[in-house]
mmCIF file of C-alpha atoms in Angstrom:
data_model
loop_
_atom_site.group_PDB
_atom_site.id
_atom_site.type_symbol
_atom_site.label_atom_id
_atom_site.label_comp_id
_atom_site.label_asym_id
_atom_site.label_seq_id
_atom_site.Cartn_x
_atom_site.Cartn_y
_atom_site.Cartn_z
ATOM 1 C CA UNK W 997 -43.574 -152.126 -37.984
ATOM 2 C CA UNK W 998 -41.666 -150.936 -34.955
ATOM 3 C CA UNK W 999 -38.615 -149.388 -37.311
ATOM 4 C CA UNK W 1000 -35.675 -149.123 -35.019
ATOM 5 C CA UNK W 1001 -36.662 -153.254 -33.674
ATOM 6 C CA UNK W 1002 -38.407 -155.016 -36.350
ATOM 7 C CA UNK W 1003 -41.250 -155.642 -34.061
ATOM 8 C CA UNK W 1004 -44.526 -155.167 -35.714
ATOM 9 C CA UNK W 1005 -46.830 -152.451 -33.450
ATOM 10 C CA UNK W 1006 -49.813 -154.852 -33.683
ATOM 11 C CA UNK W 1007 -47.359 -157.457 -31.343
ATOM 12 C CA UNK W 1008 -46.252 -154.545 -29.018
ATOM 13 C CA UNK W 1009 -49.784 -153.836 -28.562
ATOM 14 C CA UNK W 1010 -50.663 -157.324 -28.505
ATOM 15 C CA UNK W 1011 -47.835 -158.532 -25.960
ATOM 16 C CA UNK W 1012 -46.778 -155.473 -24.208
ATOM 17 C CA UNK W 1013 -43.683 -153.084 -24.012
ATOM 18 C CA UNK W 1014 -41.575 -150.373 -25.731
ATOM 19 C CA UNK W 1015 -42.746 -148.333 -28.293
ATOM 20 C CA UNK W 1016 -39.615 -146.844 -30.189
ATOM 21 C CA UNK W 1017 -39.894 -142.942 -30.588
ATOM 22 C CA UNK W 1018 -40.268 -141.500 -33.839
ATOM 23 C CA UNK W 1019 -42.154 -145.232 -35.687
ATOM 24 C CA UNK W 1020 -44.981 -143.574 -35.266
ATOM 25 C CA UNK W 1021 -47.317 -140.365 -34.155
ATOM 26 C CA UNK W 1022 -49.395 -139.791 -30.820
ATOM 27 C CA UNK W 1023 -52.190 -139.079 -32.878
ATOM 28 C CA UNK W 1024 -51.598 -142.321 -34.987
ATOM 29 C CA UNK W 1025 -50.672 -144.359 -31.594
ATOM 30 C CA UNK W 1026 -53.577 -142.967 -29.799
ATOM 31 C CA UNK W 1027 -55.830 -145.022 -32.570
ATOM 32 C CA UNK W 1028 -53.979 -147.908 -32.938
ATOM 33 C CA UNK W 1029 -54.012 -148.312 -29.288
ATOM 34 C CA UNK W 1030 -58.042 -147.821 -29.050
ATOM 35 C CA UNK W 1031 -58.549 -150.296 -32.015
ATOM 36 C CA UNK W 1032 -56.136 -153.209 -30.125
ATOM 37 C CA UNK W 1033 -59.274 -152.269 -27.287
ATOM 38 C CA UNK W 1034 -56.404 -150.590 -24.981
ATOM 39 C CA UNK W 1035 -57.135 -147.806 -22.701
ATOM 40 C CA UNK W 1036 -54.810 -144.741 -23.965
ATOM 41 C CA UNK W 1037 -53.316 -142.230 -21.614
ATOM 42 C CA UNK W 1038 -50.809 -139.252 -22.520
ATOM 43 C CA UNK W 1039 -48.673 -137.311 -19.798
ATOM 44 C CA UNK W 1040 -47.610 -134.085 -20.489
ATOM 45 C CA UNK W 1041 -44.359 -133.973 -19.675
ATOM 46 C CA UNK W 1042 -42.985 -130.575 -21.082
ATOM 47 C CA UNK W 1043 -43.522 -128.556 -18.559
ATOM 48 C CA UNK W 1044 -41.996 -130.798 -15.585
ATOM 49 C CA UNK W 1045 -38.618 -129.939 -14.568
ATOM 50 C CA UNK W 1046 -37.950 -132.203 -11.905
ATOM 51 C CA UNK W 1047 -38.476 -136.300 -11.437
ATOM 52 C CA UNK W 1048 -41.767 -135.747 -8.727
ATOM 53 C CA UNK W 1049 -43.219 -133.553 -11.654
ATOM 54 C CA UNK W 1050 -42.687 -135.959 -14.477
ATOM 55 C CA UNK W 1051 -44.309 -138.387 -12.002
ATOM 56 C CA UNK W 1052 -46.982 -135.928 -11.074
ATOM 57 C CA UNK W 1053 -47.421 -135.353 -14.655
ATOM 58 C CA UNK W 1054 -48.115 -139.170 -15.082
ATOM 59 C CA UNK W 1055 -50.441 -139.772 -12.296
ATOM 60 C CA UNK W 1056 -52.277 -136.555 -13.757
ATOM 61 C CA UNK W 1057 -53.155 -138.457 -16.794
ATOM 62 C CA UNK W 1058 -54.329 -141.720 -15.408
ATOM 63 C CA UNK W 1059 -56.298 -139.797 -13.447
ATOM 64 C CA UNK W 1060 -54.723 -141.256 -10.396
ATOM 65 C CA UNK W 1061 -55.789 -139.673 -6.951
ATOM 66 C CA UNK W 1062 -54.416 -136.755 -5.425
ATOM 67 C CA UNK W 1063 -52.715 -138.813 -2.570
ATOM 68 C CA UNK W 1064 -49.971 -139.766 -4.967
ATOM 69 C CA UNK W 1065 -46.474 -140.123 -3.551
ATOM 70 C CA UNK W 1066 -44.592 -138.867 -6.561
ATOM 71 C CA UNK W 1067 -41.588 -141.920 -6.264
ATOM 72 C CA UNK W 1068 -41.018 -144.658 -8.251
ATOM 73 C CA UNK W 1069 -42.768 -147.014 -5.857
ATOM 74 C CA UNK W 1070 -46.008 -144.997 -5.821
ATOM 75 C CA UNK W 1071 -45.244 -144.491 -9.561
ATOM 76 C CA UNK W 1072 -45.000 -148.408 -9.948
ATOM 77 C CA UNK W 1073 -47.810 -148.960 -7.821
ATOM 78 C CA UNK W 1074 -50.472 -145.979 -9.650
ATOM 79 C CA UNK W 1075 -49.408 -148.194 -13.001
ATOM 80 C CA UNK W 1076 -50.059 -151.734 -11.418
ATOM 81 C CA UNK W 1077 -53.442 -150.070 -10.357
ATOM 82 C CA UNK W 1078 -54.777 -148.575 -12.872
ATOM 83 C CA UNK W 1079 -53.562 -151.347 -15.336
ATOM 84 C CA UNK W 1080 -55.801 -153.508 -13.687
ATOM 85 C CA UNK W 1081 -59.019 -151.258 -13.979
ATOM 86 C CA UNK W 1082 -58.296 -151.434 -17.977
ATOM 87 C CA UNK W 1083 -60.484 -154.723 -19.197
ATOM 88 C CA UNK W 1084 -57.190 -155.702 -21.830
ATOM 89 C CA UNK W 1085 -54.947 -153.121 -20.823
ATOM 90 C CA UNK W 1086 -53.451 -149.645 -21.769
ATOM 91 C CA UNK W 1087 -50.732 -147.836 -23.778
ATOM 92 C CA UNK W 1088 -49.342 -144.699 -21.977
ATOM 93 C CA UNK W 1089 -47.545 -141.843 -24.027
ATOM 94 C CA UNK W 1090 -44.567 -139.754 -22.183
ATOM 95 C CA UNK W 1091 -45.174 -136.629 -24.361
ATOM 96 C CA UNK W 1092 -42.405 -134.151 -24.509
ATOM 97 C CA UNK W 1093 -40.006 -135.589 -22.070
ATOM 98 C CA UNK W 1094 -37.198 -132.903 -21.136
ATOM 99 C CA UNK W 1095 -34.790 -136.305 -20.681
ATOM 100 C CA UNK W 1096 -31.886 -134.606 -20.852
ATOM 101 C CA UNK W 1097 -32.282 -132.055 -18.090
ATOM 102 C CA UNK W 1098 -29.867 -132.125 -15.173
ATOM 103 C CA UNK W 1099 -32.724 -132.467 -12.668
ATOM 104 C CA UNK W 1100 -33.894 -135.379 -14.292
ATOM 105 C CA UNK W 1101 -30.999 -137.349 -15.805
ATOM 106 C CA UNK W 1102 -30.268 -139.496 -13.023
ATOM 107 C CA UNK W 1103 -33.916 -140.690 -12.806
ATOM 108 C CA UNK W 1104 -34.497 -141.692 -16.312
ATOM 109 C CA UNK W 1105 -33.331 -145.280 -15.541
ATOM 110 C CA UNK W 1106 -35.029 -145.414 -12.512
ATOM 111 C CA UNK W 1107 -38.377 -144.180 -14.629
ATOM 112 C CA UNK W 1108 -37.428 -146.762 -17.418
ATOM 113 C CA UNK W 1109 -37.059 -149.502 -14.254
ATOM 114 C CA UNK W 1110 -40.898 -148.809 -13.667
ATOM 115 C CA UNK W 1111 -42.448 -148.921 -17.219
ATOM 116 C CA UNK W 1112 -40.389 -152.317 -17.787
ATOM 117 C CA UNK W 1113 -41.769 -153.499 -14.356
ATOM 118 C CA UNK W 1114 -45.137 -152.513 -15.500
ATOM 119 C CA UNK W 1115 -45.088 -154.402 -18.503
ATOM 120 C CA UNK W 1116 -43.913 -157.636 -16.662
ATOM 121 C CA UNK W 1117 -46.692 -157.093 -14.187
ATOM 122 C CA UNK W 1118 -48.930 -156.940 -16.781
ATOM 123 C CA UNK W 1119 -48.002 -160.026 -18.510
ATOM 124 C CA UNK W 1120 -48.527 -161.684 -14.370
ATOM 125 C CA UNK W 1121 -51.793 -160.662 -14.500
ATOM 126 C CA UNK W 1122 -53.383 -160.638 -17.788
ATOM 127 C CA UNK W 1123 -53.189 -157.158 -19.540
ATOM 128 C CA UNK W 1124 -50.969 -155.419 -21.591
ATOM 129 C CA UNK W 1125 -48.991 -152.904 -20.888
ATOM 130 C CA UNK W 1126 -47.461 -150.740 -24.052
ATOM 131 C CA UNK W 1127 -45.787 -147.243 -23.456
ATOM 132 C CA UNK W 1128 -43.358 -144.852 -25.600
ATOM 133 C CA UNK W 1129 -41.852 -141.984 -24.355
ATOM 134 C CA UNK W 1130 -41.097 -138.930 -26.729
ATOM 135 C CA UNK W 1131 -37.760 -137.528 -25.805
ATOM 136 C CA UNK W 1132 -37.246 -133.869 -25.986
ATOM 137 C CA UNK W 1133 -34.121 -132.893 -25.015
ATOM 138 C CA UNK W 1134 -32.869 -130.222 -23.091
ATOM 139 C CA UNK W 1135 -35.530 -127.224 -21.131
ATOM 140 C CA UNK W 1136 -34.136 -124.041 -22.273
ATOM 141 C CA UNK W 1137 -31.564 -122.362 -20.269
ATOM 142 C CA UNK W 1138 -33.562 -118.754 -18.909
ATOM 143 C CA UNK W 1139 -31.718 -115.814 -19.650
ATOM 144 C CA UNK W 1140 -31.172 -113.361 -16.396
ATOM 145 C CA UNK W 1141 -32.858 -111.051 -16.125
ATOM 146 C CA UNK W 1142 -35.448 -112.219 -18.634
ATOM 147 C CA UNK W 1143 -38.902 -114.469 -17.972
ATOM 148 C CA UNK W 1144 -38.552 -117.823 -19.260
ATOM 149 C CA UNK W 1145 -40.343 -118.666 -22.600
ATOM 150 C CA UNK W 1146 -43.635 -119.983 -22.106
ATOM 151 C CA UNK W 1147 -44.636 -123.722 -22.399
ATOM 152 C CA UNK W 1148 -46.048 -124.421 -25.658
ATOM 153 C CA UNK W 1149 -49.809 -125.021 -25.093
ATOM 154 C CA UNK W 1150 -51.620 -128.163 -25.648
ATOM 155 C CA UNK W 1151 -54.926 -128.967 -27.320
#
């Protein structure tokens, strides 16, 4: 059960869309997603700083080519694209998102404009489309003078 809408996971999966943050784990997600028989992809977000990176960080893990445009239209487009290789479709994870950073603030609509655009286009054409997006927060401020602290590293 999606906690925060009442919508079971098994429909999100099923149907397509938003997957509330904190209902459930990557780990746990990652399984659910491969039992529904959906492709699973997770961006690594915590190290991106700015909108193209986020973006950059995304095409990374669809394994989208290295021509990217790193907009939202080439965003929307590497989605479409590689929702349509996926035989029923895919779930993709936003891991660490620094959401509120200044850089990238005014983009999270814009970002949120895509993945709801994806989801539609995958109802037009016969896959699903499932995503959730793990907010977190604010980058650290560096202190001058002083390196900042390093990324935390992932498995």
């Amino acid at each position: 059960m999606n906690k925060k809408t009442g919508t079971p996971l098994k429909a999100i999966l099923e149907t397509g869309g938003a997957i509330k943050e904190k209902t459930i784990g990557l780990d746990e997600l990652k399984a659910h997603a491969e039992k529904a028989g959906l492709a699973y992809f997770e961006a690594d977000c915590d190290k991106a700083r700015s909108c193209s990176a986020v973006l950059r960080a995304i095409a990374k893990a669809v394994d989208y080519p290295v021509f990217f445009g790193s907009n939202m239209d080439a965003l929307l487009d590497c989605l479409g694209e590689t929702l349509l290789e996926q035989k029923g479709g895919m779930v993709l994870a936003l891991r660490r998102l620094h959401s509120e950073d200044d850089s990238l603030l005014e983009h999270i609509d814009a970002l949120k404009g895509v993945l709801n655009d994806t989801v539609e286009y995958g109802d037009d054409n016969g896959r699903v489309f499932s995503y959730m997006v793990e907010h977190a927060g604010k980058h650290e401020a560096p202190e001058p003078g002083r390196a900042p602290r390093p990324y935390a590293q992932s498995d």
